[in-house]
Tab-separated table of C-alpha atoms and ligand atoms in Angstrom:
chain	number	residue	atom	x	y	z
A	1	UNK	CA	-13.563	2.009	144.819
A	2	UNK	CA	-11.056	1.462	142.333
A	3	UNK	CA	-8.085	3.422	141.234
A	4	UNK	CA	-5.711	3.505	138.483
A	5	UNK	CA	-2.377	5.092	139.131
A	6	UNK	CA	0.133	6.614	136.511
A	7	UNK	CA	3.361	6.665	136.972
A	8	UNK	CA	6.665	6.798	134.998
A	9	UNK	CA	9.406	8.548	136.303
A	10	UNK	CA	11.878	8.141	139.250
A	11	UNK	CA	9.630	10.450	141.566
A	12	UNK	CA	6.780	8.765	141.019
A	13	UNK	CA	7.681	5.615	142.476
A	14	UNK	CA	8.755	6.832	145.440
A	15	UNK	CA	5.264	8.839	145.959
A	16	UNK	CA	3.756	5.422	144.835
A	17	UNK	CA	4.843	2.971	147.697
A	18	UNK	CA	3.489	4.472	150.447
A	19	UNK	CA	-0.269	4.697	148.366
A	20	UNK	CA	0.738	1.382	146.976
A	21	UNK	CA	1.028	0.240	150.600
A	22	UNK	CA	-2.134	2.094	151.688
A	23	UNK	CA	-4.384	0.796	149.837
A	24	UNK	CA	-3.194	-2.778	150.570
A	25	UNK	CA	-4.422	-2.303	153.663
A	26	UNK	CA	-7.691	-1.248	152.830
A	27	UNK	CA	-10.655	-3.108	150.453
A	28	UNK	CA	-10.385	-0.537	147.214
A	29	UNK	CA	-8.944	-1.931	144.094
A	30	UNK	CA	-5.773	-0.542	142.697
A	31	UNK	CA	-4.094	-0.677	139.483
A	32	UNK	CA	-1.064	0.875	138.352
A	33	UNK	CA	-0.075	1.690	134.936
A	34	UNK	CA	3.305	2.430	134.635
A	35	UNK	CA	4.036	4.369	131.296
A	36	UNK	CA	8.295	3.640	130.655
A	37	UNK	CA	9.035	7.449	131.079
A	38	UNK	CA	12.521	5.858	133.272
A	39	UNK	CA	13.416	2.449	131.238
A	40	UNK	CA	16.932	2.344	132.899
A	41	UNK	CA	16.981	-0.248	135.970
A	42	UNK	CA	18.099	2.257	138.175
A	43	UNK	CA	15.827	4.545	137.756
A	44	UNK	CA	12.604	2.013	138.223
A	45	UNK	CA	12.933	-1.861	138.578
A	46	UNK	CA	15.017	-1.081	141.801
A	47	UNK	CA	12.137	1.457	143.435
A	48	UNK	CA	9.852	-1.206	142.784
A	49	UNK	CA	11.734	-4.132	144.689
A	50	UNK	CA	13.431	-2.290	146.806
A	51	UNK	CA	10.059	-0.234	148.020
A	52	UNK	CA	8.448	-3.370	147.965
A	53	UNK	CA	5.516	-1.788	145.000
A	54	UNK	CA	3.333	-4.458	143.097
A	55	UNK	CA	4.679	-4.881	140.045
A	56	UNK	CA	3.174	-2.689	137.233
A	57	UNK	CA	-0.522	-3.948	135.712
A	58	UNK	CA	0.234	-2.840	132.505
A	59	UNK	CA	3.846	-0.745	131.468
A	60	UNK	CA	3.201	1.283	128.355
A	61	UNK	CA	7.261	1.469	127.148
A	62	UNK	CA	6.926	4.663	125.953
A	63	UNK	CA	10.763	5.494	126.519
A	64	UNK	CA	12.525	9.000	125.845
A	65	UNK	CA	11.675	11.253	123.435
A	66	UNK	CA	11.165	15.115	123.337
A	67	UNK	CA	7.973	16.332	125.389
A	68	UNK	CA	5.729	16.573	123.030
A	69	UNK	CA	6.853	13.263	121.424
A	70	UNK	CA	6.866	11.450	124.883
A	71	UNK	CA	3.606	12.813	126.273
A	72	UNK	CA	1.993	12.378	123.287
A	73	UNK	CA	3.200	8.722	123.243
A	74	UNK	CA	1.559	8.381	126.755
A	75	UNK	CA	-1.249	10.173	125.635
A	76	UNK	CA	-2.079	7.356	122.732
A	77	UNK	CA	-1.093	4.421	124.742
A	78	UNK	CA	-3.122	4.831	127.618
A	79	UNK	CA	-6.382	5.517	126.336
A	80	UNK	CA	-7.289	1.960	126.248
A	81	UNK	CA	-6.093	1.187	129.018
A	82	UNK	CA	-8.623	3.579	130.808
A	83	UNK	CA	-11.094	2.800	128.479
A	84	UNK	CA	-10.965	-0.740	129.660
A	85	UNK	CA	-10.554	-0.222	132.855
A	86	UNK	CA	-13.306	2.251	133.493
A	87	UNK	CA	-11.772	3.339	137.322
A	88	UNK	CA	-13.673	5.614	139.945
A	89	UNK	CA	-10.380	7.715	140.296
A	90	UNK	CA	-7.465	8.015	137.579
A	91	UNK	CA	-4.540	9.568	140.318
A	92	UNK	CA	-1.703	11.130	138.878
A	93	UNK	CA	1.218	12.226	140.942
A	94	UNK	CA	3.770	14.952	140.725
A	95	UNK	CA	5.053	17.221	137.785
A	96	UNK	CA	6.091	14.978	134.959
A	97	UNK	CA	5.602	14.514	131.065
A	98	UNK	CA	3.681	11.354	132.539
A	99	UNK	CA	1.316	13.706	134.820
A	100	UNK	CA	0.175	15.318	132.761
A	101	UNK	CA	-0.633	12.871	129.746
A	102	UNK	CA	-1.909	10.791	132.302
A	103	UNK	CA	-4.273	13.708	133.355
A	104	UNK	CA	-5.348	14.938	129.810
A	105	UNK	CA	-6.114	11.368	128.806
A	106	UNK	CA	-8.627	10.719	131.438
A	107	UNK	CA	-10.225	14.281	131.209
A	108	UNK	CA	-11.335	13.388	127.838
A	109	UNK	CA	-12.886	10.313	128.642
A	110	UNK	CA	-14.687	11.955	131.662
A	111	UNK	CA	-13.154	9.851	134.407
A	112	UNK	CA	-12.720	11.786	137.744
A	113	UNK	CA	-8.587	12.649	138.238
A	114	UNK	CA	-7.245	13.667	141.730
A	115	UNK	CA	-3.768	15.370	141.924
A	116	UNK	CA	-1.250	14.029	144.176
A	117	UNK	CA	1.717	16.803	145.012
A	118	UNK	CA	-0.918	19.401	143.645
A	119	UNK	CA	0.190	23.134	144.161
A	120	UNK	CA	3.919	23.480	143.686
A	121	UNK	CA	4.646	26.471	141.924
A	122	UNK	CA	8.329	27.611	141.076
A	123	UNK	CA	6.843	30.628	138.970
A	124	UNK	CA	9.792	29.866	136.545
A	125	UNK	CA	7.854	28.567	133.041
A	126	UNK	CA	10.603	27.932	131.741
A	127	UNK	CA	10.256	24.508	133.677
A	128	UNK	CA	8.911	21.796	131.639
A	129	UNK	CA	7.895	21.002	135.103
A	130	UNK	CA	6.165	24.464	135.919
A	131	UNK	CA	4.031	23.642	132.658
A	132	UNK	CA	2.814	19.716	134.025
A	133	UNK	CA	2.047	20.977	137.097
A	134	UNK	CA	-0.326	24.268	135.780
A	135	UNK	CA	-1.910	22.648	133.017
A	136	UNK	CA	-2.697	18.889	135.507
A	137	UNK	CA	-3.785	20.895	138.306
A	138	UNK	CA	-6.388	23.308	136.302
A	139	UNK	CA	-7.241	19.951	134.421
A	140	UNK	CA	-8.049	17.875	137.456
A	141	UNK	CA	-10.949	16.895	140.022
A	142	UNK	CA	-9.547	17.126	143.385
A	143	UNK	CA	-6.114	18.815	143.887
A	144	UNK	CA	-4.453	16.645	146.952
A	145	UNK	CA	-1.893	19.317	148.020
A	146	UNK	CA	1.046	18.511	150.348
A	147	UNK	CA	1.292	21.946	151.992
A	148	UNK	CA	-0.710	24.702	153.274
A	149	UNK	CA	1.965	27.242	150.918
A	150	UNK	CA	0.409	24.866	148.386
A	151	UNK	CA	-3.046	25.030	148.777
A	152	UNK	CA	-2.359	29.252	149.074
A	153	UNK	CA	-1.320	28.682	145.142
A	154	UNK	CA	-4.094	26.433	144.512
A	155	UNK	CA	-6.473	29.547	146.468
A	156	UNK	CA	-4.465	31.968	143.905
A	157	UNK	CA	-5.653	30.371	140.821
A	158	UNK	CA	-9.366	29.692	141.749
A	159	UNK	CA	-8.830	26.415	142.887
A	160	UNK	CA	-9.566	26.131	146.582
A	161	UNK	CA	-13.212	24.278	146.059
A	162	UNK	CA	-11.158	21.670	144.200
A	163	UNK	CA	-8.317	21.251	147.153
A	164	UNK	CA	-7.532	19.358	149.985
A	165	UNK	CA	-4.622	19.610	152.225
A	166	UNK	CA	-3.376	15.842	152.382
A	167	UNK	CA	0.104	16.359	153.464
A	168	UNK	CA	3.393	14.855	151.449
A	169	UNK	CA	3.467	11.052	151.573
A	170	UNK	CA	6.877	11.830	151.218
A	171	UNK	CA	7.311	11.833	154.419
A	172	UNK	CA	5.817	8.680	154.727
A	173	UNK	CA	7.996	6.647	152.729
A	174	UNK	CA	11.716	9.161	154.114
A	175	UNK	CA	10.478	8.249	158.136
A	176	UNK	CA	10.136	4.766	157.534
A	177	UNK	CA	13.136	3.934	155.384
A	178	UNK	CA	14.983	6.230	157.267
A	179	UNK	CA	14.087	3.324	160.851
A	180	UNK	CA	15.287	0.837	158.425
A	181	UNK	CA	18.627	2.029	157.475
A	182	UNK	CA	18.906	3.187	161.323
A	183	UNK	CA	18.109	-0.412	162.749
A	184	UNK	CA	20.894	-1.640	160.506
A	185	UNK	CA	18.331	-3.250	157.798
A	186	UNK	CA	20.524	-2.894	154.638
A	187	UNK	CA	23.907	-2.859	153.548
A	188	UNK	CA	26.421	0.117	153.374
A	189	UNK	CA	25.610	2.693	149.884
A	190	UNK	CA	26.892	1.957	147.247
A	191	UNK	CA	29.387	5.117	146.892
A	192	UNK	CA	31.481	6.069	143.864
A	193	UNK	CA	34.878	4.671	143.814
A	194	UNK	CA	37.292	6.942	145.815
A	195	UNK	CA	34.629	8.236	148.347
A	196	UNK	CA	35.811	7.097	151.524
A	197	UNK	CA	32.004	6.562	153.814
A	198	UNK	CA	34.283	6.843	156.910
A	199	UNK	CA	35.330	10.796	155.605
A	200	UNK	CA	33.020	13.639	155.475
A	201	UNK	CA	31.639	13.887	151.476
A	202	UNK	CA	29.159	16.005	149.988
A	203	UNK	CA	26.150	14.099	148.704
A	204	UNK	CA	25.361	15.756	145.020
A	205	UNK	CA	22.639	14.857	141.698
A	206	UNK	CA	22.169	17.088	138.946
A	207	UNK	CA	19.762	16.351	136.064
A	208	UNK	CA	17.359	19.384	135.914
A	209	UNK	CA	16.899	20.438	131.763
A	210	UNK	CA	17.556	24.299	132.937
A	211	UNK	CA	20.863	22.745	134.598
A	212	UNK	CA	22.231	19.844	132.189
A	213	UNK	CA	21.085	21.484	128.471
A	214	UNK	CA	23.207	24.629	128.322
A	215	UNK	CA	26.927	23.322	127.611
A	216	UNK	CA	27.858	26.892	129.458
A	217	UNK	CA	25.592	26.134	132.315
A	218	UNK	CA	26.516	22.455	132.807
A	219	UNK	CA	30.470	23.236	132.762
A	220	UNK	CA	30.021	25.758	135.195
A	221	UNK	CA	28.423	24.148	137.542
A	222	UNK	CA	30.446	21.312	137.264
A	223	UNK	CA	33.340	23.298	137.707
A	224	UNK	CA	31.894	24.582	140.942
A	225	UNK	CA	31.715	21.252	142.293
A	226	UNK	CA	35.202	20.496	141.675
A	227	UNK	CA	36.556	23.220	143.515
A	228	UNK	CA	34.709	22.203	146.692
A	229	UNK	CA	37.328	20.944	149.685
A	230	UNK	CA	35.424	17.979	150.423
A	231	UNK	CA	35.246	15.060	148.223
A	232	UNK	CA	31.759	15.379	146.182
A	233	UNK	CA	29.838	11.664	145.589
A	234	UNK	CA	28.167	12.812	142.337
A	235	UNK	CA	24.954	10.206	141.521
A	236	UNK	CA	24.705	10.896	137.754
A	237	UNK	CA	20.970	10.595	136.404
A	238	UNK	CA	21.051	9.327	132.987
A	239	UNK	CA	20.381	12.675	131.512
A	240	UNK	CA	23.641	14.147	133.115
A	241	UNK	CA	26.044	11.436	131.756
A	242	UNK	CA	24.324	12.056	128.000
A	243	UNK	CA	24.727	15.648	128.116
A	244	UNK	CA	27.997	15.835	130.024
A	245	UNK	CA	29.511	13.668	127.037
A	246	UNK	CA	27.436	15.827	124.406
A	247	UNK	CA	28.806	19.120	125.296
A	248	UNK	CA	32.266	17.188	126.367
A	249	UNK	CA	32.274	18.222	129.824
A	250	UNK	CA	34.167	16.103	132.074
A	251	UNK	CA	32.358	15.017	135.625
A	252	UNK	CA	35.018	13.680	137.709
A	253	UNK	CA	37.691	16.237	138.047
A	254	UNK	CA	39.049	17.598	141.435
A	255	UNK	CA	36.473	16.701	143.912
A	256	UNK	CA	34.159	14.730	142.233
A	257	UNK	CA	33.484	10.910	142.440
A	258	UNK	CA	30.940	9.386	140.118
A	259	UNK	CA	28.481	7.216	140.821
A	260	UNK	CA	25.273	5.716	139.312
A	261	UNK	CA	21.967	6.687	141.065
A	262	UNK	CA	21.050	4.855	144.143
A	263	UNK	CA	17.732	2.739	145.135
A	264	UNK	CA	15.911	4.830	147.638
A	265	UNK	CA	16.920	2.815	150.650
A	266	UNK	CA	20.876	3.343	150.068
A	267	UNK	CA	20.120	7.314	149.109
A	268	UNK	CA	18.623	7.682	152.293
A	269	UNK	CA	21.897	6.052	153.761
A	270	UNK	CA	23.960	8.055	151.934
A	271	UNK	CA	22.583	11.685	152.810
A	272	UNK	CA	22.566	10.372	156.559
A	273	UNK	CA	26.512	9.612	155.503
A	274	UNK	CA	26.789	13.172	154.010
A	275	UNK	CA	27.907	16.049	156.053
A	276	UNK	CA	25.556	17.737	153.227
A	277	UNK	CA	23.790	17.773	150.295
A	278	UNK	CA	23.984	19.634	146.962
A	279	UNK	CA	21.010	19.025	143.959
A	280	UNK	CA	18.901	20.619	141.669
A	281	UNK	CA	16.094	17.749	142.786
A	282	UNK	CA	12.709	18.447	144.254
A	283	UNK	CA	12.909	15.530	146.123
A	284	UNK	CA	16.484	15.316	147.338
A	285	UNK	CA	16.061	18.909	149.056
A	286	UNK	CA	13.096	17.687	151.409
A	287	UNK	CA	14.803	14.396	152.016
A	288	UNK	CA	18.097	16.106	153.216
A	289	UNK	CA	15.849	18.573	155.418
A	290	UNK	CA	13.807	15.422	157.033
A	291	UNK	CA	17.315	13.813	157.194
A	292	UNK	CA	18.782	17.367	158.791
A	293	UNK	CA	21.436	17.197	156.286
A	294	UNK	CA	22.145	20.967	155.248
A	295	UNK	CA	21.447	21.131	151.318
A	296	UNK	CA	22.289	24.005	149.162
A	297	UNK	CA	20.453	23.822	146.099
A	298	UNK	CA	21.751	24.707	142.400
A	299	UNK	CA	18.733	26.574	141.187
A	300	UNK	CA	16.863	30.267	141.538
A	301	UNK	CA	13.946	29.629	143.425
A	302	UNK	CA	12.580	26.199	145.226
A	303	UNK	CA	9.124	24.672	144.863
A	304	UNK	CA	9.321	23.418	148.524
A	305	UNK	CA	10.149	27.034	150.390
A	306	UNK	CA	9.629	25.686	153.981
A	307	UNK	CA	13.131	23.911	153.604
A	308	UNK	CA	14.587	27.558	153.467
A	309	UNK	CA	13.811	28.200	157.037
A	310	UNK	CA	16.072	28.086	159.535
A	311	UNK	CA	18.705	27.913	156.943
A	312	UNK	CA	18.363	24.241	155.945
A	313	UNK	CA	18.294	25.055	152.440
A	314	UNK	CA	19.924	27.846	150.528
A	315	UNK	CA	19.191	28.451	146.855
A	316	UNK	CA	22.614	29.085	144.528
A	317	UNK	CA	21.713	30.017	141.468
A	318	UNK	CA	24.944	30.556	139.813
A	319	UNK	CA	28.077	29.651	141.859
A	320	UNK	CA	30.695	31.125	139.353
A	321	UNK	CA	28.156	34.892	139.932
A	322	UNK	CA	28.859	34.078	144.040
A	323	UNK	CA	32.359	33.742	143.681
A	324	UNK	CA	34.784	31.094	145.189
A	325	UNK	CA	35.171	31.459	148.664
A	326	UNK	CA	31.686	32.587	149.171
A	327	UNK	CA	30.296	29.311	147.371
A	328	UNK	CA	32.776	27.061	149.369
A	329	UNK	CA	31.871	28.294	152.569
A	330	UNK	CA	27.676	28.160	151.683
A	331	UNK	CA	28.135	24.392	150.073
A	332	UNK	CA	30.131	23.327	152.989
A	333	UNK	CA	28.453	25.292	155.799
A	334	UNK	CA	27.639	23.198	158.903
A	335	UNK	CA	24.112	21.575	159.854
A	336	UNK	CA	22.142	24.569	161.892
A	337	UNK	CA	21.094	24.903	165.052
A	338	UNK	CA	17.960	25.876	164.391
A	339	UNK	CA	15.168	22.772	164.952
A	340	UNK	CA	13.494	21.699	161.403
A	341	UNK	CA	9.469	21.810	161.949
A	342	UNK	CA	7.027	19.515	160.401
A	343	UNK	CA	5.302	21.352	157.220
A	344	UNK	CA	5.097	18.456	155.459
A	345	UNK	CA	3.319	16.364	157.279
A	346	UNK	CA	3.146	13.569	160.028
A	347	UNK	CA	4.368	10.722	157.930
A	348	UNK	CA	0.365	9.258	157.638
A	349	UNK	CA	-0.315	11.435	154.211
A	350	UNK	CA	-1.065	8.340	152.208
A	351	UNK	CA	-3.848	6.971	154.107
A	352	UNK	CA	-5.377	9.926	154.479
A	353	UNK	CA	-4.680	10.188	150.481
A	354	UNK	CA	-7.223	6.945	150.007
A	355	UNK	CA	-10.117	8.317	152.596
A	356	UNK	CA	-10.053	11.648	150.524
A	357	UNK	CA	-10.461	9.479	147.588
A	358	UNK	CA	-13.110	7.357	149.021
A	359	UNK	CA	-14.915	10.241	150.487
A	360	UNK	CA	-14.925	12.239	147.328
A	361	UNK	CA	-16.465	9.552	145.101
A	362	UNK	CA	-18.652	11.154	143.113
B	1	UD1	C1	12.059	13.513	134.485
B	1	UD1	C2	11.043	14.583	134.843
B	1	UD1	C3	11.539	15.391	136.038
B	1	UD1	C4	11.969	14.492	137.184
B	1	UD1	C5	12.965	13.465	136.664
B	1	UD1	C6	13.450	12.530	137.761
B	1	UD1	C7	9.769	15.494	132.927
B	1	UD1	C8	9.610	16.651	132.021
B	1	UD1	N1	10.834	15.525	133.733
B	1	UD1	O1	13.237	14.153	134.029
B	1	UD1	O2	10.495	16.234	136.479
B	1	UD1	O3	12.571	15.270	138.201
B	1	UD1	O4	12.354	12.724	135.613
B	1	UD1	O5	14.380	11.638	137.305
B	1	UD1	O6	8.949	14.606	132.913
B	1	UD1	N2	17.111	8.594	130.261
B	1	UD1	C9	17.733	7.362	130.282
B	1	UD1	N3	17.129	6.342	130.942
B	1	UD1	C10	15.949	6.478	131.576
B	1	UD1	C11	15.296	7.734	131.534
B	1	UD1	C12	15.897	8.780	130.888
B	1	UD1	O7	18.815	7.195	129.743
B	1	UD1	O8	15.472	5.513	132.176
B	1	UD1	C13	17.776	9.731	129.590
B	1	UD1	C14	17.450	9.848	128.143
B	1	UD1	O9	18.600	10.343	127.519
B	1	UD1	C15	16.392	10.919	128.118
B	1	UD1	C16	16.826	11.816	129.262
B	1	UD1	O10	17.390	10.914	130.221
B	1	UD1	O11	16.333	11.577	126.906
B	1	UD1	C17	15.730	12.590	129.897
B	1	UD1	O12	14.694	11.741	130.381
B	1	UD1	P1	13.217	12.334	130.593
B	1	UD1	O13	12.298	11.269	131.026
B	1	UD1	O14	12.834	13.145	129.420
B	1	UD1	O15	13.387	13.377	131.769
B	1	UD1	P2	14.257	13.380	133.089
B	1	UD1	O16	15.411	14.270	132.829
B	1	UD1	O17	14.525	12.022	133.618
């Protein structure tokens, strides 16, 4: 069997090393095409050494650009790419302007696509998100979802003869790393200056559209950071620092320390540092609830609802609405008592991610 990945963004290359690694240990060919969605260093070369991922077959550079721009830029240069490469499956993962190019691209030269992270629904299309997920998922072959609440929206939309419940490899990659930094297998996090690792600090990333576009929006959340009691280690995504100077909103102001994103290994260190988390990432809000780092999350609803249980997570949509000490006391609430469960999976998702594969072959 042979495969051809797409990936492009941040996300994506953590979802990719644990498939990367799973089909190393298996027979089936796999090639990734990685499309330059993330140029910046720190949002790809390090995933890819520090996760230990092959390098790229082919990178397509397609860079920023708004979404039509960029996903049409995917769109063109990957077609012959797949054209040449004629794979069995083209696997596309997660919610990105990369998804779904990737996805369209292969649709129209009939090659089979499978879905990894299929299912996620925030209901908010609004989301450039929201619209890569719909539109890959109603385009693609086999929908791998990563929860049963997934595969209920998959059901929803008359897509349950297309989906599989795979679990979130995810976990795969969070559970291992997570041994690594515990056995004392890399360094200390790199922290923004002025966050002392020693004192408690609030872990925080913010780089949603809906969050960093509105100059209104991104000053008040900002301001809502800086009013928090404990010092706040803010990792600014690229798209933060842009917008932030754009709209002249400045980051590091009471509270706040910033810092440059981390490579995956040293995030995981630094949430276990955290006495908590606050984000507006997908990602970030499972990793602090596999971590058991409380996360409050700046956004109206959550794709990944099972971290709401037992008070892990808690959804803010607008601090300023909640008021001070009502915010304070939610974003620096205490870990709960109550034990996390496993909805997401046993930390073996991506090997079961390359039998589904294999055993779907048309
Ligand atoms: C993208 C994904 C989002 C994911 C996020 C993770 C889409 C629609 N969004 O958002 O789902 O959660 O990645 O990081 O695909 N930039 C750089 N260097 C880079 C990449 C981006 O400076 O390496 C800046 C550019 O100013 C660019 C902006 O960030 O215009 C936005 O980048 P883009 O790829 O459009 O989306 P993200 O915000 O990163």
């Amino acid at each position: 069997m042979k495969v051809v990945s797409v990936v492009g963004a941040r996300p994506q290359l953590v979802k990719l090393a644990p498939i990367a690694a799973a089909f190393s240990r298996t027979d089936h060919e796999h090639f990734i095409i990685h499309t330059g969605q993330h140029y910046d260093a720190d949002l790809s070369d390090v995933f890819f050494t520090g996760l230990g991922i092959p390098d790229p077959d082919v990178h397509l550079g397609v860079g920023s650009g708004s979404h039509g721009v960029q996903t049409g830029a995917v769109l063109a240069a990957i077609d012959p790419v797949l054209e040449r490469e004629k794979p069995d499956w083209v696997l596309v993962y997660g919610d990105t302007n990369s998804t779904l190019a990737g996805a369209v691209a292969a649709v129209k030269q009939h090659l089979p696509v499978a879905h990894l992270e299929a299912g996620l629904r925030s209901f908010n299309r609004r989301m450039p998100e929201e619209h890569n997920r719909v539109l890959t998922d109603h385009a693609a072959d086999l929908l791998l979802a990563p929860t049963e609440e997934a595969m209920r929206h998959l059901a929803a939309e008359g897509l349950a003869a297309r989906s599989v419940l795979a679990g979130d490899v995810m976990v795969d990659v969070c559970l291992r790393v997570r041994d690594t930094v515990r056995a004392g297998e890399h360094g200390a996090p790199t922290l923004p200056e002025g966050i002392d690792p020693n004192e408690p600090y609030l872990l925080a990333t913010l780089h949603r559209a809906e969050n960093t576009d509105d100059p209104r929006r991104l000053a008040g959340l900002v301001a809502a950071l800086n009013e928090l009691p404990v010092p706040v280690a803010l990792l600014a995504h690229p798209r933060l620092l842009v917008r932030a100077e754009q709209h002249g909103v400045k980051l590091d102001q009471g509270a706040v320390r910033v810092g440059r994103p981390l490579p995956y290994a040293e995030m995981v260190a630094a949430v276990l540092g955290s006495v908590g988390v606050v984000t507006d990432s997908g990602g970030l809000q499972k990793e602090a609830y596999l971590l058991q780092r409380p996360c409050t999350t700046l956004r109206p609803e959550t794709e990944w609802v099972e971290t709401l249980d037992g008070g892990w997570n808690h959804l803010v949509p607008d601090p300023q609405e909640l008021g001070r000490p009502a915010w304070v006391e939610l974003a620096t609430r205490p870990a709960p008592t109550t034990p996390t469960g496993t909805p997401y999976g046993d930390g073996h998702a991506a090997d079961r991610v390359v039998e589904i594969l294999a055993q779907h072959l048309a």
